[in-house]
mmCIF file of C-alpha atoms in Angstrom:
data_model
loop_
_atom_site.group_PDB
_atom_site.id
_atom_site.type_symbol
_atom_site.label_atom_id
_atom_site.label_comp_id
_atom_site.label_asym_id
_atom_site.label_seq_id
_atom_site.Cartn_x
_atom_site.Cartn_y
_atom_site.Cartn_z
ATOM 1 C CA UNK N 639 10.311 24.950 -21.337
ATOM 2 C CA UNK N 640 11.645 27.941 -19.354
ATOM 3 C CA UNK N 641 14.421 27.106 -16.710
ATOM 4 C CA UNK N 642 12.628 28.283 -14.055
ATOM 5 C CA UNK N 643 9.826 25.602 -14.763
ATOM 6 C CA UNK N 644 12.395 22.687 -15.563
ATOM 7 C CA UNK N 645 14.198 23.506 -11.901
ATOM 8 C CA UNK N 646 10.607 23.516 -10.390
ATOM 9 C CA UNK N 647 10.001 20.098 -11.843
ATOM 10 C CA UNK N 648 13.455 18.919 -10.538
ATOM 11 C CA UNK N 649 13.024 20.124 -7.103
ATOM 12 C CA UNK N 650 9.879 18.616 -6.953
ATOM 13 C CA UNK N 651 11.184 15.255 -8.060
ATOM 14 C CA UNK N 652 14.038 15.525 -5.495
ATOM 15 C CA UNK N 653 11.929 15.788 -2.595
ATOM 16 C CA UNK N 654 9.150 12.829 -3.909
ATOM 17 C CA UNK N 655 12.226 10.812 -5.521
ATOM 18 C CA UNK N 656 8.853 9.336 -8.076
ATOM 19 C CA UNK N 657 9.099 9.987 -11.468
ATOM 20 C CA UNK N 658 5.005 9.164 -11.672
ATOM 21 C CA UNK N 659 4.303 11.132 -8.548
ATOM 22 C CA UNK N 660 5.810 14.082 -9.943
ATOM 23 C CA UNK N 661 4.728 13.953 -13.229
ATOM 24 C CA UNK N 662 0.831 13.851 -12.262
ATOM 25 C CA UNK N 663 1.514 16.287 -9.597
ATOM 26 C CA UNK N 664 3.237 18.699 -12.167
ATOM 27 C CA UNK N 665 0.849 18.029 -14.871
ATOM 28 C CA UNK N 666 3.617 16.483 -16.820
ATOM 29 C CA UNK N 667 4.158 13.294 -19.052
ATOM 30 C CA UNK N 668 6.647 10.575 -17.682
ATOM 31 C CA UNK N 669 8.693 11.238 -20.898
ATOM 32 C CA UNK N 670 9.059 15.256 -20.078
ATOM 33 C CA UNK N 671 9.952 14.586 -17.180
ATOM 34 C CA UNK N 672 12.939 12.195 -18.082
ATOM 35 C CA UNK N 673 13.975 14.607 -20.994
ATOM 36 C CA UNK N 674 14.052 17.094 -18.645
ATOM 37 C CA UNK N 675 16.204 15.590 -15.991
ATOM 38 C CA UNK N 676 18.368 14.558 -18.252
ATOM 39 C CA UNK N 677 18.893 18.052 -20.366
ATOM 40 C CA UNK N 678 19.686 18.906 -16.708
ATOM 41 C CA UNK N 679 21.973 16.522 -15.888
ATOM 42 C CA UNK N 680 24.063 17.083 -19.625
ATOM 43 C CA UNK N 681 24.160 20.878 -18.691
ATOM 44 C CA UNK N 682 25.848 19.812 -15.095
ATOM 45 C CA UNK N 683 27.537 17.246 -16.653
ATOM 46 C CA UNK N 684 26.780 14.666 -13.751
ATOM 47 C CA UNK N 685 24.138 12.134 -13.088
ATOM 48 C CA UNK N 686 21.260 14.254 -10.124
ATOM 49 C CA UNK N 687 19.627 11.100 -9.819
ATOM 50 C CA UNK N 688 20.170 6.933 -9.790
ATOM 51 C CA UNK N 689 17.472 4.524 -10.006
ATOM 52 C CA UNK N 690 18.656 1.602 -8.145
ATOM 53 C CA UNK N 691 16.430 -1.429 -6.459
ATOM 54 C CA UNK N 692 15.130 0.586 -3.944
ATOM 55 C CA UNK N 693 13.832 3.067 -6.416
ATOM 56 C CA UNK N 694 14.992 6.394 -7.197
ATOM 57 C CA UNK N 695 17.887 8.554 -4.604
ATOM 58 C CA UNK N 696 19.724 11.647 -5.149
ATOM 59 C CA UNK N 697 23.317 11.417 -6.260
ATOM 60 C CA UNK N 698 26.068 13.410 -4.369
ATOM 61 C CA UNK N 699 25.972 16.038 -7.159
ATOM 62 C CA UNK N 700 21.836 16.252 -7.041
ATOM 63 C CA UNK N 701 22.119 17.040 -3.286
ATOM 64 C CA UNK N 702 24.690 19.849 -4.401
ATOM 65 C CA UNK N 703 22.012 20.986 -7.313
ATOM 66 C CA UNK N 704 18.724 20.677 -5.513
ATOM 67 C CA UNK N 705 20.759 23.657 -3.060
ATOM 68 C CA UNK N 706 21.497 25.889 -6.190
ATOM 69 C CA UNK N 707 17.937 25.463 -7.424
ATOM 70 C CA UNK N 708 16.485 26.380 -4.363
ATOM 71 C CA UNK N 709 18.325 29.164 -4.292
ATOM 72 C CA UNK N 710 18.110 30.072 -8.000
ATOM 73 C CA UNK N 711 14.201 30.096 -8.074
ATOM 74 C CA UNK N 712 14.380 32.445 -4.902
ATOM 75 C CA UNK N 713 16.656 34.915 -6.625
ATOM 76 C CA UNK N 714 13.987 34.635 -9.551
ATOM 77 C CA UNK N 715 11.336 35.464 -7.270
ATOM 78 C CA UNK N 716 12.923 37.955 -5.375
ATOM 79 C CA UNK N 717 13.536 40.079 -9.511
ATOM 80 C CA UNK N 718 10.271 39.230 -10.160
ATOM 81 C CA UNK N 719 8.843 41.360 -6.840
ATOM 82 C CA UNK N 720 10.903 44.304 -8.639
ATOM 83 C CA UNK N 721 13.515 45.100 -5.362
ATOM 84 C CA UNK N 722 17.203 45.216 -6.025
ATOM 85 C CA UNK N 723 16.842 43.921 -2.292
ATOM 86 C CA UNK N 724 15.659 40.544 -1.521
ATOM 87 C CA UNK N 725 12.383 40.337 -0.607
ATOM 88 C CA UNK N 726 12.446 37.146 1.542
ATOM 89 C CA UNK N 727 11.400 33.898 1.546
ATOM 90 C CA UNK N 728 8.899 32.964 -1.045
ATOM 91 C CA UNK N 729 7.133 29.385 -2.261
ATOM 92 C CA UNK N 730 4.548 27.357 -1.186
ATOM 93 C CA UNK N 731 5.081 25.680 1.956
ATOM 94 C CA UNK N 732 2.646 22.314 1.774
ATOM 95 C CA UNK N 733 2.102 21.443 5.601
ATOM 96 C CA UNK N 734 -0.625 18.466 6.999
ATOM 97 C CA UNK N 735 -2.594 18.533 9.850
ATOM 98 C CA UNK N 736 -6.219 17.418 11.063
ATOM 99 C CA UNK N 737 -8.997 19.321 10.938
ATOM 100 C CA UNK N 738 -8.797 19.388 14.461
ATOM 101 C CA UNK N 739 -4.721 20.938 14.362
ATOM 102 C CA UNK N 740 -5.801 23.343 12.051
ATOM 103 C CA UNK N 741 -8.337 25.306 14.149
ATOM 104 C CA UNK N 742 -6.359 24.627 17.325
ATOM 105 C CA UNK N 743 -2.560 24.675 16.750
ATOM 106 C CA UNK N 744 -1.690 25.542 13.543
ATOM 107 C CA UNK N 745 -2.827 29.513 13.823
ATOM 108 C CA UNK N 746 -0.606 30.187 16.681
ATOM 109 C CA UNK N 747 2.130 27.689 15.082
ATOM 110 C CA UNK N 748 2.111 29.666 11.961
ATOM 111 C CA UNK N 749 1.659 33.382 12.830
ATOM 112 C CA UNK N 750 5.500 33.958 13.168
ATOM 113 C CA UNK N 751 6.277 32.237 10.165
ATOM 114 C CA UNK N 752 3.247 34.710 8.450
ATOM 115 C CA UNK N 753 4.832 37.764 10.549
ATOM 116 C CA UNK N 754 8.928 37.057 9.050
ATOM 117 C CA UNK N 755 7.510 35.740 5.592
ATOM 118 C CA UNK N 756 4.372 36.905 4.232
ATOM 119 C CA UNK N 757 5.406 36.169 0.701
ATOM 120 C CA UNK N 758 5.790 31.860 1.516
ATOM 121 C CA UNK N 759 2.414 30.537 0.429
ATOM 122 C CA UNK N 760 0.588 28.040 2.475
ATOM 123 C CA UNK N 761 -0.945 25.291 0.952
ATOM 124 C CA UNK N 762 -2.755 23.153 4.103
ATOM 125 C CA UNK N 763 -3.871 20.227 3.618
ATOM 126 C CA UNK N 764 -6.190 17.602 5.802
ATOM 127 C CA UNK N 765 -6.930 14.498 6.099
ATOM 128 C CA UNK N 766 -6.588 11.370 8.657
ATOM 129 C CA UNK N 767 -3.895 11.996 11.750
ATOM 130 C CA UNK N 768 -2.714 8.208 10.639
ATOM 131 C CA UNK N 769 -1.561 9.129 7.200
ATOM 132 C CA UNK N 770 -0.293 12.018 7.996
ATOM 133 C CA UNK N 771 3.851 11.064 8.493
ATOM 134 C CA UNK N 772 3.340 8.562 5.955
ATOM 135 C CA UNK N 773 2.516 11.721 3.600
ATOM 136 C CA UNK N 774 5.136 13.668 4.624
ATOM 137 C CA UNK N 775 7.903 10.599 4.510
ATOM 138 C CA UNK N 776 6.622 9.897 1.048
ATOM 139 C CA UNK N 777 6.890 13.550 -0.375
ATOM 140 C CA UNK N 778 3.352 14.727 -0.612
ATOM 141 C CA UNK N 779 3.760 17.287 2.176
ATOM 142 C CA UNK N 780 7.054 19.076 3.326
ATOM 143 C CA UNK N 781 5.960 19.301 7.052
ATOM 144 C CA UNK N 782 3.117 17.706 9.299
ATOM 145 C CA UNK N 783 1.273 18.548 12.478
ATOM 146 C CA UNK N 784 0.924 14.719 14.143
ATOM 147 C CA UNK N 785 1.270 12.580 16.667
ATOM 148 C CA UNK N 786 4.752 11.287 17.510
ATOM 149 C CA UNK N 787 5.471 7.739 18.028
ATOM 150 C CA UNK N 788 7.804 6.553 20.434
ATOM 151 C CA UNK N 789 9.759 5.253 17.701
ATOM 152 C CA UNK N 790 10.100 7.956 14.942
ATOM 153 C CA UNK N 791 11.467 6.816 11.494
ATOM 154 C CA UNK N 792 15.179 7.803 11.060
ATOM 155 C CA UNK N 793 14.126 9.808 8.087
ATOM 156 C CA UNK N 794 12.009 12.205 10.390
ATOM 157 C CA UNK N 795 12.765 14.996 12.714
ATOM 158 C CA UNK N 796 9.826 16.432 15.260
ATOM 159 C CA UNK N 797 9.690 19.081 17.873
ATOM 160 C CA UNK N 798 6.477 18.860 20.609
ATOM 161 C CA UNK N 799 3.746 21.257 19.841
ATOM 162 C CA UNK N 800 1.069 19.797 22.553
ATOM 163 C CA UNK N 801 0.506 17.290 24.716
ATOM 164 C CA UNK N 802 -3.189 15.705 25.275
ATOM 165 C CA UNK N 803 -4.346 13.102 27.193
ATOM 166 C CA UNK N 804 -6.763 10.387 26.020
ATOM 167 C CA UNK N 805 -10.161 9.687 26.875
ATOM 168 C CA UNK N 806 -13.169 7.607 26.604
ATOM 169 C CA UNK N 807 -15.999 8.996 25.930
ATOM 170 C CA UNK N 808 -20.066 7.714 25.321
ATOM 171 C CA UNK N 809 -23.216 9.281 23.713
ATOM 172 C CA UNK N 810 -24.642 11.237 26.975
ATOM 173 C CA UNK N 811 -28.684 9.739 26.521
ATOM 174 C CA UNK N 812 -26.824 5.617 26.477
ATOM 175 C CA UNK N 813 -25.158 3.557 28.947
ATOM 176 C CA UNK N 814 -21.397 1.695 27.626
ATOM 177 C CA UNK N 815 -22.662 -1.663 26.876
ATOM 178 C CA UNK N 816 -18.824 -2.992 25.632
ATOM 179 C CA UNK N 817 -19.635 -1.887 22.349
ATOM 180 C CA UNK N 818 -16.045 0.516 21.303
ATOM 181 C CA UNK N 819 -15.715 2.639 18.312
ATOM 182 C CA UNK N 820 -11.798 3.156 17.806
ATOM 183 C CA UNK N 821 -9.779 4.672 14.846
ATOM 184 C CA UNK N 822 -9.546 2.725 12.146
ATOM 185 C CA UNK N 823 -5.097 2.989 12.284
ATOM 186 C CA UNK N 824 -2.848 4.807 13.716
ATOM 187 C CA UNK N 825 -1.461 5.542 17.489
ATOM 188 C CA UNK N 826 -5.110 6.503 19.058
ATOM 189 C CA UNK N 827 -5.900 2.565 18.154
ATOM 190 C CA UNK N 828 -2.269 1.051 19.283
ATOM 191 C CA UNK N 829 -3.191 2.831 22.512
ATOM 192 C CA UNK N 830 -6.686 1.699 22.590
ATOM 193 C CA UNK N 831 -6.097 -1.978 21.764
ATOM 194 C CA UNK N 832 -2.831 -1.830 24.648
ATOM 195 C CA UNK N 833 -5.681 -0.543 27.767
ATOM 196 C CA UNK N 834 -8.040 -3.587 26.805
ATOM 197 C CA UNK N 835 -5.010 -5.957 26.701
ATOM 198 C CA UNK N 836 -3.840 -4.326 30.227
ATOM 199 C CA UNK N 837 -7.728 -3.440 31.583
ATOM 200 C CA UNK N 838 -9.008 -7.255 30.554
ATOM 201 C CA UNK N 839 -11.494 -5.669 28.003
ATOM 202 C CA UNK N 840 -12.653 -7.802 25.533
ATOM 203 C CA UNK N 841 -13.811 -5.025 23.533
ATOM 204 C CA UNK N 842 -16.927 -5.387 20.906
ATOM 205 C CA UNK N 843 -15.412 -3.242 17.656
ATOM 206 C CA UNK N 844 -18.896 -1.499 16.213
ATOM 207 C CA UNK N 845 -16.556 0.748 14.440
ATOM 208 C CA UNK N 846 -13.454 2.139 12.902
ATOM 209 C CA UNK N 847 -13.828 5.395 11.438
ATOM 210 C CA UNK N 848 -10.423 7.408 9.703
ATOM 211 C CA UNK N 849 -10.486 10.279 11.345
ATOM 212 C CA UNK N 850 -11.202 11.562 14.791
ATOM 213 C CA UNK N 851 -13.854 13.670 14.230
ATOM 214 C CA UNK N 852 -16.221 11.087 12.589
ATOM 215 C CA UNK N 853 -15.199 8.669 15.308
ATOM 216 C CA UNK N 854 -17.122 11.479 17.672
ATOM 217 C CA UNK N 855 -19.955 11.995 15.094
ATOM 218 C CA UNK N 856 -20.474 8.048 15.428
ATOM 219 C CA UNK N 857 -20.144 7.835 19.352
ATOM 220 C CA UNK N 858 -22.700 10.964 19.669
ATOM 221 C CA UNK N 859 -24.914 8.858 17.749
ATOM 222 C CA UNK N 860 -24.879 5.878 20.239
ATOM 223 C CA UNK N 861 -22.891 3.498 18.435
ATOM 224 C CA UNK N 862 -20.891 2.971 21.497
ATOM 225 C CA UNK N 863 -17.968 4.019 23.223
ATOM 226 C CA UNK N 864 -15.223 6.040 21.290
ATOM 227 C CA UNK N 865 -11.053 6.531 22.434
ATOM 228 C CA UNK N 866 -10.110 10.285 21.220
ATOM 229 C CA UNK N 867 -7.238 12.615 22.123
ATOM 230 C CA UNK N 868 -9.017 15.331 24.705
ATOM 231 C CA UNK N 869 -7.762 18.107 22.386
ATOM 232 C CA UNK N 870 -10.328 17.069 19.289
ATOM 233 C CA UNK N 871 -13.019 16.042 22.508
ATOM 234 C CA UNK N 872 -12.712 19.451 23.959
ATOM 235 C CA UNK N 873 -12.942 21.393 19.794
ATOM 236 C CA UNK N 874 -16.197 19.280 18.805
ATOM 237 C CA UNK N 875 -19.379 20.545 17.796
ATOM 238 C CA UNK N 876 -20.475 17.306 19.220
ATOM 239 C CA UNK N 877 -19.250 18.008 22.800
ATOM 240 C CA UNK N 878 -22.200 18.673 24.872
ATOM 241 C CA UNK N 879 -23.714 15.401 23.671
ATOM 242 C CA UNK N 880 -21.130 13.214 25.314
ATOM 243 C CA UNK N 881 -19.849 11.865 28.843
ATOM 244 C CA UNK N 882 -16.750 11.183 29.685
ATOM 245 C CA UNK N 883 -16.034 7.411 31.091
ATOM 246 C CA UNK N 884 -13.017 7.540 33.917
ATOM 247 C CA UNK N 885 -10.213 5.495 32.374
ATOM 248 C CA UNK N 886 -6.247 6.281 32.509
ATOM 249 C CA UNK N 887 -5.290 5.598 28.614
ATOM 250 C CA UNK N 888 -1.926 7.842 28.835
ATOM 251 C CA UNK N 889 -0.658 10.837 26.541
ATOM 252 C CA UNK N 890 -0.784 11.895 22.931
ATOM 253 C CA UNK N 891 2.185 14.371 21.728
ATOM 254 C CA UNK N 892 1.518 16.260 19.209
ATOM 255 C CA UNK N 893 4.704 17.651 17.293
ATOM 256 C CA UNK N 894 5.833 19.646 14.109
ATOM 257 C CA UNK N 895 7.809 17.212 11.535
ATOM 258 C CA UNK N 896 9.753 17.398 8.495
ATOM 259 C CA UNK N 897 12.149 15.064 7.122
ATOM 260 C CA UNK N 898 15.563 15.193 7.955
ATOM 261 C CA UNK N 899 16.959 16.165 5.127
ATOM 262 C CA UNK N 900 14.917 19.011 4.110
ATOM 263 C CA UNK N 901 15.893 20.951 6.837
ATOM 264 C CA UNK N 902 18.726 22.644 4.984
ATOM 265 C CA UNK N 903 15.567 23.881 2.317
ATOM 266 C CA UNK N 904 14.854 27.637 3.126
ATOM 267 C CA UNK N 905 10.997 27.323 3.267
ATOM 268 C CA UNK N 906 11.715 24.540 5.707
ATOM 269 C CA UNK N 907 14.451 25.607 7.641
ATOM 270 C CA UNK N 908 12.143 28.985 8.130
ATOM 271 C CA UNK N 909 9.203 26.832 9.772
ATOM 272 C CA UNK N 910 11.258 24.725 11.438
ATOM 273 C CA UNK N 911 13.943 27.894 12.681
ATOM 274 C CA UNK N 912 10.233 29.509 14.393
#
């Protein structure tokens, strides 16, 4: 195994801190893996990484190593591009947003990062706005376009990209008949659930879709009356089939996170720095 492949599968276990994640991730057995941590590890001549009760954390040392690798693998990149000058940033950059985000925000968001480092590559990925700081907390993405909570885990860092309102909204041919479709998780449905308990709705659940967009899909469709953020209202192909309902259900911000402590990473600290 070359180095540059056993610091690849390092770095990415340093940043999911799960020996099985990584391995099927990195298309490698669990025992690989472990043989290659620890041919690392004899070659420092330190321990990178302690599995304790809480599962697996980076030693003092393995902070101190994944910087060199970071850095090593750039150099590498920067011979392979055949400069004696470094030719910038380069990687993939894994970032999560909705499908909504990423025709919305994430163009503008990521056109300076494009402009200052072409080379980073950008691996988007989608999926439901209520897993997405869970992903990023747990390792599977290295930044996320979301909504902030009031309360944002210690491990997490954000910076506001949008604001939005929230509205109701009903299929335009029906009439609300109490009948609510609502996100199935996340802090569209805390807000929801909060403006019954405060508006004295006793709300009839007909459904609770994952994502945003098939929340819409359903409420277009007549299955009652949906709660969305007015930025994935006003993007929907499903628009002109739906009515507003007057209601004052508060604010949504959107913001850019990462956790904390991969803000000193280059690919990171690039995003983050624009």
């Amino acid at each position: 195994m070359s180095v540059e492949r056993e610091l690849g599968l390092f770095l990415h276990l340093a940043r999911t801190l799960n020996y099985g994640r990584t391995s099927l991730e990195c298309h490698v057995s669990a025992a690989t893996l472990t043989r290659t941590i620890q041919r690392l590890e004899r070659r420092v001549g330190a321990r990178l990484l302690d599995r304790g009760p809480r599962g697996v954390v980076l030693t003092e040392e393995g902070r101190r190593f994944t910087a060199y690798a970071e850095q090593a693998l750039e150099l590498w990149g920067d011979y392979q591009a055949g400069s004696d000058e470094p030719a910038g940033l380069t990687g993939d950059l894994r970032i999560f947003a909705t499908v909504t985000a990423c025709q919305t925000l994430l163009p503008d968001l990521l056109e300076p990062l494009r402009a200052t480092h072409p080379q980073i590559r950008l691996d988007v990925r989608t999926g439901d706005a209520a897993a997405a700081l869970a992903r990023l907390d747990e390792g599977e993405v290295d930044a996320a376009v979301a909504g902030i909570p009031k309360r944002l885990p210690q491990t997490l860092v954000s910076r506001p990209v949008a604001v939005t309102d929230l509205v109701l909204v009903h299929a335009r041919d029906s009439e609300p008949d109490g009948s609510y479709v609502v996100p199935a998780r996340g802090l569209v449905r805390e807000t929801a659930f909060r403006w019954f308990r405060r508006s004295g709705v006793k709300p009839t659940i007909a459904a609770e879709p994952d994502g945003h967009e098939a929340l819409l899909a359903l409420v277009a469709l007549g299955c009652g009356t949906g709660v969305v953020p007015r930025l994935v209202l006003d993007s929907s192909a499903v628009r002109e089939r739906l009515v507003e309902v007057p209601a004052e259900l508060g604010e949504l911000t959107i913001g850019l996170c990462v956790r904390r402590g991969d803000l000193r990473r280059p690919l990171v600290a690039a995003l983050w720095g624009l």
